[in-house]
């Protein structure tokens, strides 16, 4: 019910805060290694998008498994720029 949803949101928020703290520790190493910096940035964006989709759904009313498919496609099939 509502208590379970509130607990999940609190847990997810705590995980994001821990990830952001860890990211600040890695930023010095990432500054010298371009690949590490790129991967760190992309991972952070994926985590933020995932959290936003979890909190607010995707805004168009698709089923939950379809939203997860979109997230997996972002990881496995990046957007082509050329």
PDB file of N, CA and C in Angstrom:
ATOM      1  N   UNK A   1       0.811  -1.185   0.000  1.00  0.00           N
ATOM      2  CA  UNK A   1       0.000   0.000   0.000  1.00  0.00           C
ATOM      3  C   UNK A   1       0.853   1.247   0.000  1.00  0.00           C
ATOM      4  N   UNK A   2       0.319   2.298   0.635  1.00  0.00           N
ATOM      5  CA  UNK A   2       0.998   3.583   0.660  1.00  0.00           C
ATOM      6  C   UNK A   2       2.303   3.560   1.434  1.00  0.00           C
ATOM      7  N   UNK A   3       2.346   2.784   2.531  1.00  0.00           N
ATOM      8  CA  UNK A   3       3.572   2.701   3.331  1.00  0.00           C
ATOM      9  C   UNK A   3       4.684   2.032   2.542  1.00  0.00           C
ATOM     10  N   UNK A   4       4.318   1.018   1.778  1.00  0.00           N
ATOM     11  CA  UNK A   4       5.309   0.315   0.967  1.00  0.00           C
ATOM     12  C   UNK A   4       5.874   1.227  -0.118  1.00  0.00           C
ATOM     13  N   UNK A   5       5.012   2.004  -0.764  1.00  0.00           N
ATOM     14  CA  UNK A   5       5.459   2.939  -1.794  1.00  0.00           C
ATOM     15  C   UNK A   5       6.373   3.994  -1.196  1.00  0.00           C
ATOM     16  N   UNK A   6       6.009   4.514  -0.037  1.00  0.00           N
ATOM     17  CA  UNK A   6       6.840   5.523   0.629  1.00  0.00           C
ATOM     18  C   UNK A   6       8.203   4.946   0.993  1.00  0.00           C
ATOM     19  N   UNK A   7       8.224   3.702   1.455  1.00  0.00           N
ATOM     20  CA  UNK A   7       9.493   3.058   1.807  1.00  0.00           C
ATOM     21  C   UNK A   7      10.363   2.865   0.572  1.00  0.00           C
ATOM     22  N   UNK A   8       9.753   2.477  -0.549  1.00  0.00           N
ATOM     23  CA  UNK A   8      10.516   2.303  -1.789  1.00  0.00           C
ATOM     24  C   UNK A   8      11.104   3.627  -2.262  1.00  0.00           C
ATOM     25  N   UNK A   9      10.313   4.692  -2.189  1.00  0.00           N
ATOM     26  CA  UNK A   9      10.807   6.002  -2.618  1.00  0.00           C
ATOM     27  C   UNK A   9      11.951   6.475  -1.729  1.00  0.00           C
ATOM     28  N   UNK A  10      11.835   6.229  -0.418  1.00  0.00           N
ATOM     29  CA  UNK A  10      12.900   6.625   0.507  1.00  0.00           C
ATOM     30  C   UNK A  10      14.178   5.842   0.211  1.00  0.00           C
ATOM     31  N   UNK A  11      14.046   4.553  -0.050  1.00  0.00           N
ATOM     32  CA  UNK A  11      15.202   3.721  -0.378  1.00  0.00           C
ATOM     33  C   UNK A  11      15.847   4.175  -1.679  1.00  0.00           C
ATOM     34  N   UNK A  12      15.032   4.453  -2.692  1.00  0.00           N
ATOM     35  CA  UNK A  12      15.562   4.897  -3.981  1.00  0.00           C
ATOM     36  C   UNK A  12      16.283   6.233  -3.840  1.00  0.00           C
ATOM     37  N   UNK A  13      15.712   7.151  -3.063  1.00  0.00           N
ATOM     38  CA  UNK A  13      16.354   8.450  -2.850  1.00  0.00           C
ATOM     39  C   UNK A  13      17.694   8.275  -2.142  1.00  0.00           C
ATOM     40  N   UNK A  14      17.737   7.395  -1.148  1.00  0.00           N
ATOM     41  CA  UNK A  14      18.990   7.131  -0.443  1.00  0.00           C
ATOM     42  C   UNK A  14      20.049   6.548  -1.361  1.00  0.00           C
ATOM     43  N   UNK A  15      19.630   5.669  -2.259  1.00  0.00           N
ATOM     44  CA  UNK A  15      20.579   5.076  -3.216  1.00  0.00           C
ATOM     45  C   UNK A  15      21.143   6.135  -4.150  1.00  0.00           C
ATOM     46  N   UNK A  16      20.287   7.050  -4.623  1.00  0.00           N
ATOM     47  CA  UNK A  16      20.759   8.112  -5.508  1.00  0.00           C
ATOM     48  C   UNK A  16      21.732   9.032  -4.779  1.00  0.00           C
ATOM     49  N   UNK A  17      21.453   9.333  -3.514  1.00  0.00           N
ATOM     50  CA  UNK A  17      22.359  10.187  -2.742  1.00  0.00           C
ATOM     51  C   UNK A  17      23.714   9.514  -2.566  1.00  0.00           C
ATOM     52  N   UNK A  18      23.716   8.218  -2.295  1.00  0.00           N
ATOM     53  CA  UNK A  18      24.977   7.485  -2.165  1.00  0.00           C
ATOM     54  C   UNK A  18      25.730   7.460  -3.486  1.00  0.00           C
ATOM     55  N   UNK A  19      25.017   7.294  -4.584  1.00  0.00           N
ATOM     56  CA  UNK A  19      25.658   7.278  -5.900  1.00  0.00           C
ATOM     57  C   UNK A  19      26.295   8.627  -6.203  1.00  0.00           C
ATOM     58  N   UNK A  20      25.615   9.708  -5.850  1.00  0.00           N
ATOM     59  CA  UNK A  20      26.167  11.040  -6.081  1.00  0.00           C
ATOM     60  C   UNK A  20      27.403  11.290  -5.222  1.00  0.00           C
ATOM     61  N   UNK A  21      27.410  10.784  -3.982  1.00  0.00           N
ATOM     62  CA  UNK A  21      28.587  10.916  -3.126  1.00  0.00           C
ATOM     63  C   UNK A  21      29.754  10.129  -3.710  1.00  0.00           C
ATOM     64  N   UNK A  22      29.488   8.936  -4.181  1.00  0.00           N
ATOM     65  CA  UNK A  22      30.526   8.129  -4.815  1.00  0.00           C
ATOM     66  C   UNK A  22      31.046   8.780  -6.076  1.00  0.00           C
ATOM     67  N   UNK A  23      30.156   9.440  -6.797  1.00  0.00           N
ATOM     68  CA  UNK A  23      30.546  10.116  -8.031  1.00  0.00           C
ATOM     69  C   UNK A  23      31.524  11.243  -7.746  1.00  0.00           C
ATOM     70  N   UNK A  24      31.317  11.959  -6.656  1.00  0.00           N
ATOM     71  CA  UNK A  24      32.234  13.051  -6.336  1.00  0.00           C
ATOM     72  C   UNK A  24      33.625  12.521  -5.997  1.00  0.00           C
ATOM     73  N   UNK A  25      33.697  11.333  -5.406  1.00  0.00           N
ATOM     74  CA  UNK A  25      34.999  10.738  -5.105  1.00  0.00           C
ATOM     75  C   UNK A  25      35.720  10.308  -6.376  1.00  0.00           C
ATOM     76  N   UNK A  26      34.965   9.880  -7.381  1.00  0.00           N
ATOM     77  CA  UNK A  26      35.555   9.404  -8.636  1.00  0.00           C
ATOM     78  C   UNK A  26      35.879  10.537  -9.595  1.00  0.00           C
ATOM     79  N   UNK A  27      35.367  11.723  -9.347  1.00  0.00           N
ATOM     80  CA  UNK A  27      35.523  12.802 -10.318  1.00  0.00           C
ATOM     81  C   UNK A  27      36.978  13.195 -10.533  1.00  0.00           C
ATOM     82  N   UNK A  28      37.819  13.111  -9.516  1.00  0.00           N
ATOM     83  CA  UNK A  28      39.233  13.461  -9.677  1.00  0.00           C
ATOM     84  C   UNK A  28      39.927  12.484 -10.613  1.00  0.00           C
ATOM     85  N   UNK A  29      39.653  11.198 -10.456  1.00  0.00           N
ATOM     86  CA  UNK A  29      40.242  10.194 -11.346  1.00  0.00           C
ATOM     87  C   UNK A  29      39.682  10.335 -12.750  1.00  0.00           C
ATOM     88  N   UNK A  30      38.400  10.655 -12.862  1.00  0.00           N
ATOM     89  CA  UNK A  30      37.761  10.774 -14.169  1.00  0.00           C
ATOM     90  C   UNK A  30      38.295  11.970 -14.945  1.00  0.00           C
ATOM     91  N   UNK A  31      38.770  12.985 -14.239  1.00  0.00           N
ATOM     92  CA  UNK A  31      39.276  14.176 -14.910  1.00  0.00           C
ATOM     93  C   UNK A  31      40.499  13.864 -15.756  1.00  0.00           C
ATOM     94  N   UNK A  32      41.273  12.867 -15.387  1.00  0.00           N
ATOM     95  CA  UNK A  32      42.481  12.536 -16.137  1.00  0.00           C
ATOM     96  C   UNK A  32      42.262  11.427 -17.154  1.00  0.00           C
ATOM     97  N   UNK A  33      41.200  10.676 -17.030  1.00  0.00           N
ATOM     98  CA  UNK A  33      40.926   9.562 -17.934  1.00  0.00           C
ATOM     99  C   UNK A  33      39.619   9.842 -18.668  1.00  0.00           C
ATOM    100  N   UNK A  34      39.711  10.131 -19.972  1.00  0.00           N
ATOM    101  CA  UNK A  34      38.532  10.522 -20.739  1.00  0.00           C
ATOM    102  C   UNK A  34      37.496   9.408 -20.839  1.00  0.00           C
ATOM    103  N   UNK A  35      37.935   8.165 -20.982  1.00  0.00           N
ATOM    104  CA  UNK A  35      36.988   7.053 -21.068  1.00  0.00           C
ATOM    105  C   UNK A  35      36.239   6.890 -19.751  1.00  0.00           C
ATOM    106  N   UNK A  36      36.964   6.951 -18.645  1.00  0.00           N
ATOM    107  CA  UNK A  36      36.324   6.842 -17.334  1.00  0.00           C
ATOM    108  C   UNK A  36      35.330   7.979 -17.135  1.00  0.00           C
ATOM    109  N   UNK A  37      35.703   9.168 -17.539  1.00  0.00           N
ATOM    110  CA  UNK A  37      34.817  10.320 -17.428  1.00  0.00           C
ATOM    111  C   UNK A  37      33.550  10.114 -18.254  1.00  0.00           C
ATOM    112  N   UNK A  38      33.710   9.631 -19.486  1.00  0.00           N
ATOM    113  CA  UNK A  38      32.570   9.379 -20.373  1.00  0.00           C
ATOM    114  C   UNK A  38      31.626   8.344 -19.769  1.00  0.00           C
ATOM    115  N   UNK A  39      32.189   7.227 -19.294  1.00  0.00           N
ATOM    116  CA  UNK A  39      31.367   6.163 -18.721  1.00  0.00           C
ATOM    117  C   UNK A  39      30.662   6.625 -17.445  1.00  0.00           C
ATOM    118  N   UNK A  40      31.367   7.381 -16.639  1.00  0.00           N
ATOM    119  CA  UNK A  40      30.789   7.901 -15.400  1.00  0.00           C
ATOM    120  C   UNK A  40      29.614   8.825 -15.707  1.00  0.00           C
ATOM    121  N   UNK A  41      29.799   9.699 -16.665  1.00  0.00           N
ATOM    122  CA  UNK A  41      28.736  10.638 -17.035  1.00  0.00           C
ATOM    123  C   UNK A  41      27.509   9.900 -17.566  1.00  0.00           C
ATOM    124  N   UNK A  42      27.723   8.934 -18.451  1.00  0.00           N
ATOM    125  CA  UNK A  42      26.595   8.178 -19.023  1.00  0.00           C
ATOM    126  C   UNK A  42      25.881   7.358 -17.947  1.00  0.00           C
ATOM    127  N   UNK A  43      26.634   6.758 -17.061  1.00  0.00           N
ATOM    128  CA  UNK A  43      26.025   5.988 -15.981  1.00  0.00           C
ATOM    129  C   UNK A  43      25.176   6.852 -15.070  1.00  0.00           C
ATOM    130  N   UNK A  44      25.661   8.048 -14.785  1.00  0.00           N
ATOM    131  CA  UNK A  44      24.898   8.976 -13.946  1.00  0.00           C
ATOM    132  C   UNK A  44      23.598   9.383 -14.619  1.00  0.00           C
ATOM    133  N   UNK A  45      23.653   9.646 -15.926  1.00  0.00           N
ATOM    134  CA  UNK A  45      22.445  10.029 -16.654  1.00  0.00           C
ATOM    135  C   UNK A  45      21.430   8.895 -16.677  1.00  0.00           C
ATOM    136  N   UNK A  46      21.895   7.679 -16.896  1.00  0.00           N
ATOM    137  CA  UNK A  46      20.988   6.528 -16.920  1.00  0.00           C
ATOM    138  C   UNK A  46      20.322   6.356 -15.560  1.00  0.00           C
ATOM    139  N   UNK A  47      21.096   6.523 -14.495  1.00  0.00           N
ATOM    140  CA  UNK A  47      20.525   6.399 -13.150  1.00  0.00           C
ATOM    141  C   UNK A  47      19.474   7.469 -12.898  1.00  0.00           C
ATOM    142  N   UNK A  48      19.741   8.696 -13.321  1.00  0.00           N
ATOM    143  CA  UNK A  48      18.772   9.777 -13.114  1.00  0.00           C
ATOM    144  C   UNK A  48      17.494   9.544 -13.915  1.00  0.00           C
ATOM    145  N   UNK A  49      17.639   9.125 -15.174  1.00  0.00           N
ATOM    146  CA  UNK A  49      16.460   8.854 -16.005  1.00  0.00           C
ATOM    147  C   UNK A  49      15.649   7.716 -15.407  1.00  0.00           C
ATOM    148  N   UNK A  50      16.323   6.669 -14.971  1.00  0.00           N
ATOM    149  CA  UNK A  50      15.628   5.532 -14.367  1.00  0.00           C
ATOM    150  C   UNK A  50      14.859   5.958 -13.127  1.00  0.00           C
ATOM    151  N   UNK A  51      15.492   6.765 -12.278  1.00  0.00           N
ATOM    152  CA  UNK A  51      14.836   7.235 -11.062  1.00  0.00           C
ATOM    153  C   UNK A  51      13.628   8.103 -11.399  1.00  0.00           C
ATOM    154  N   UNK A  52      13.777   8.979 -12.368  1.00  0.00           N
ATOM    155  CA  UNK A  52      12.670   9.854 -12.760  1.00  0.00           C
ATOM    156  C   UNK A  52      11.507   9.039 -13.321  1.00  0.00           C
ATOM    157  N   UNK A  53      11.809   8.048 -14.156  1.00  0.00           N
ATOM    158  CA  UNK A  53      10.747   7.211 -14.715  1.00  0.00           C
ATOM    159  C   UNK A  53      10.070   6.403 -13.616  1.00  0.00           C
ATOM    160  N   UNK A  54      10.825   5.984 -12.623  1.00  0.00           N
ATOM    161  CA  UNK A  54      10.231   5.242 -11.504  1.00  0.00           C
ATOM    162  C   UNK A  54       9.316   6.150 -10.687  1.00  0.00           C
ATOM    163  N   UNK A  55       9.796   7.360 -10.396  1.00  0.00           N
ATOM    164  CA  UNK A  55       9.021   8.282  -9.563  1.00  0.00           C
ATOM    165  C   UNK A  55       7.771   8.810 -10.264  1.00  0.00           C
ATOM    166  N   UNK A  56       7.910   9.189 -11.528  1.00  0.00           N
ATOM    167  CA  UNK A  56       6.832   9.896 -12.224  1.00  0.00           C
ATOM    168  C   UNK A  56       6.244   9.110 -13.388  1.00  0.00           C
ATOM    169  N   UNK A  57       6.612   7.867 -13.517  1.00  0.00           N
ATOM    170  CA  UNK A  57       6.260   7.023 -14.658  1.00  0.00           C
ATOM    171  C   UNK A  57       6.798   7.693 -15.914  1.00  0.00           C
ATOM    172  N   UNK A  58       6.353   7.288 -17.066  1.00  0.00           N
ATOM    173  CA  UNK A  58       6.948   7.856 -18.269  1.00  0.00           C
ATOM    174  C   UNK A  58       6.094   8.943 -18.898  1.00  0.00           C
ATOM    175  N   UNK A  59       4.943   9.227 -18.323  1.00  0.00           N
ATOM    176  CA  UNK A  59       4.129  10.329 -18.795  1.00  0.00           C
ATOM    177  C   UNK A  59       3.199  10.007 -19.943  1.00  0.00           C
ATOM    178  N   UNK A  60       3.286   8.817 -20.519  1.00  0.00           N
ATOM    179  CA  UNK A  60       2.397   8.493 -21.632  1.00  0.00           C
ATOM    180  C   UNK A  60       1.552   7.261 -21.352  1.00  0.00           C
ATOM    181  N   UNK A  61       1.610   6.733 -20.146  1.00  0.00           N
ATOM    182  CA  UNK A  61       0.717   5.668 -19.735  1.00  0.00           C
ATOM    183  C   UNK A  61       1.004   4.286 -20.284  1.00  0.00           C
ATOM    184  N   UNK A  62       2.246   3.981 -20.615  1.00  0.00           N
ATOM    185  CA  UNK A  62       2.551   2.631 -21.075  1.00  0.00           C
ATOM    186  C   UNK A  62       2.733   1.712 -19.879  1.00  0.00           C
ATOM    187  N   UNK A  63       2.667   0.431 -20.144  1.00  0.00           N
ATOM    188  CA  UNK A  63       2.821  -0.546 -19.078  1.00  0.00           C
ATOM    189  C   UNK A  63       4.237  -0.534 -18.523  1.00  0.00           C
ATOM    190  N   UNK A  64       4.379  -0.992 -17.285  1.00  0.00           N
ATOM    191  CA  UNK A  64       5.672  -0.973 -16.594  1.00  0.00           C
ATOM    192  C   UNK A  64       6.753  -1.720 -17.368  1.00  0.00           C
ATOM    193  N   UNK A  65       6.434  -2.893 -17.904  1.00  0.00           N
ATOM    194  CA  UNK A  65       7.467  -3.661 -18.613  1.00  0.00           C
ATOM    195  C   UNK A  65       7.929  -2.935 -19.866  1.00  0.00           C
ATOM    196  N   UNK A  66       7.068  -2.114 -20.469  1.00  0.00           N
ATOM    197  CA  UNK A  66       7.487  -1.347 -21.640  1.00  0.00           C
ATOM    198  C   UNK A  66       8.471  -0.251 -21.237  1.00  0.00           C
ATOM    199  N   UNK A  67       8.250   0.376 -20.084  1.00  0.00           N
ATOM    200  CA  UNK A  67       9.183   1.394 -19.599  1.00  0.00           C
ATOM    201  C   UNK A  67      10.555   0.780 -19.345  1.00  0.00           C
ATOM    202  N   UNK A  68      10.572  -0.417 -18.750  1.00  0.00           N
ATOM    203  CA  UNK A  68      11.849  -1.085 -18.509  1.00  0.00           C
ATOM    204  C   UNK A  68      12.537  -1.399 -19.831  1.00  0.00           C
ATOM    205  N   UNK A  69      11.770  -1.753 -20.850  1.00  0.00           N
ATOM    206  CA  UNK A  69      12.343  -2.004 -22.170  1.00  0.00           C
ATOM    207  C   UNK A  69      13.023  -0.770 -22.727  1.00  0.00           C
ATOM    208  N   UNK A  70      12.426   0.398 -22.491  1.00  0.00           N
ATOM    209  CA  UNK A  70      13.037   1.645 -22.951  1.00  0.00           C
ATOM    210  C   UNK A  70      14.358   1.901 -22.230  1.00  0.00           C
ATOM    211  N   UNK A  71      14.400   1.641 -20.937  1.00  0.00           N
ATOM    212  CA  UNK A  71      15.635   1.853 -20.178  1.00  0.00           C
ATOM    213  C   UNK A  71      16.717   0.892 -20.650  1.00  0.00           C
ATOM    214  N   UNK A  72      16.366  -0.376 -20.837  1.00  0.00           N
ATOM    215  CA  UNK A  72      17.347  -1.343 -21.324  1.00  0.00           C
ATOM    216  C   UNK A  72      17.852  -0.958 -22.710  1.00  0.00           C
ATOM    217  N   UNK A  73      16.974  -0.419 -23.551  1.00  0.00           N
ATOM    218  CA  UNK A  73      17.418  -0.034 -24.886  1.00  0.00           C
ATOM    219  C   UNK A  73      18.394   1.136 -24.824  1.00  0.00           C
ATOM    220  N   UNK A  74      18.246   2.021 -23.827  1.00  0.00           N
ATOM    221  CA  UNK A  74      19.212   3.112 -23.669  1.00  0.00           C
ATOM    222  C   UNK A  74      20.598   2.578 -23.334  1.00  0.00           C
ATOM    223  N   UNK A  75      20.625   1.502 -22.555  1.00  0.00           N
ATOM    224  CA  UNK A  75      21.903   0.923 -22.152  1.00  0.00           C
ATOM    225  C   UNK A  75      22.499   0.095 -23.283  1.00  0.00           C
ATOM    226  N   UNK A  76      21.686  -0.754 -23.885  1.00  0.00           N
ATOM    227  CA  UNK A  76      22.189  -1.705 -24.874  1.00  0.00           C
ATOM    228  C   UNK A  76      22.278  -1.129 -26.280  1.00  0.00           C
ATOM    229  N   UNK A  77      21.404  -0.184 -26.622  1.00  0.00           N
ATOM    230  CA  UNK A  77      21.377   0.376 -27.972  1.00  0.00           C
ATOM    231  C   UNK A  77      21.409   1.898 -27.884  1.00  0.00           C
ATOM    232  N   UNK A  78      22.577   2.485 -27.709  1.00  0.00           N
ATOM    233  CA  UNK A  78      22.666   3.943 -27.600  1.00  0.00           C
ATOM    234  C   UNK A  78      22.153   4.626 -28.871  1.00  0.00           C
ATOM    235  N   UNK A  79      21.719   5.845 -28.729  1.00  0.00           N
ATOM    236  CA  UNK A  79      21.214   6.619 -29.858  1.00  0.00           C
ATOM    237  C   UNK A  79      22.358   6.874 -30.829  1.00  0.00           C
ATOM    238  N   UNK A  80      22.113   6.597 -32.097  1.00  0.00           N
ATOM    239  CA  UNK A  80      23.122   6.818 -33.131  1.00  0.00           C
ATOM    240  C   UNK A  80      23.144   8.300 -33.497  1.00  0.00           C
ATOM    241  N   UNK A  81      24.326   8.884 -33.563  1.00  0.00           N
ATOM    242  CA  UNK A  81      24.449  10.308 -33.873  1.00  0.00           C
ATOM    243  C   UNK A  81      24.860  10.564 -35.307  1.00  0.00           C
ATOM    244  N   UNK A  82      25.200   9.519 -36.045  1.00  0.00           N
ATOM    245  CA  UNK A  82      25.609   9.728 -37.438  1.00  0.00           C
ATOM    246  C   UNK A  82      24.658   9.085 -38.393  1.00  0.00           C
TER     247      UNK A  82
END
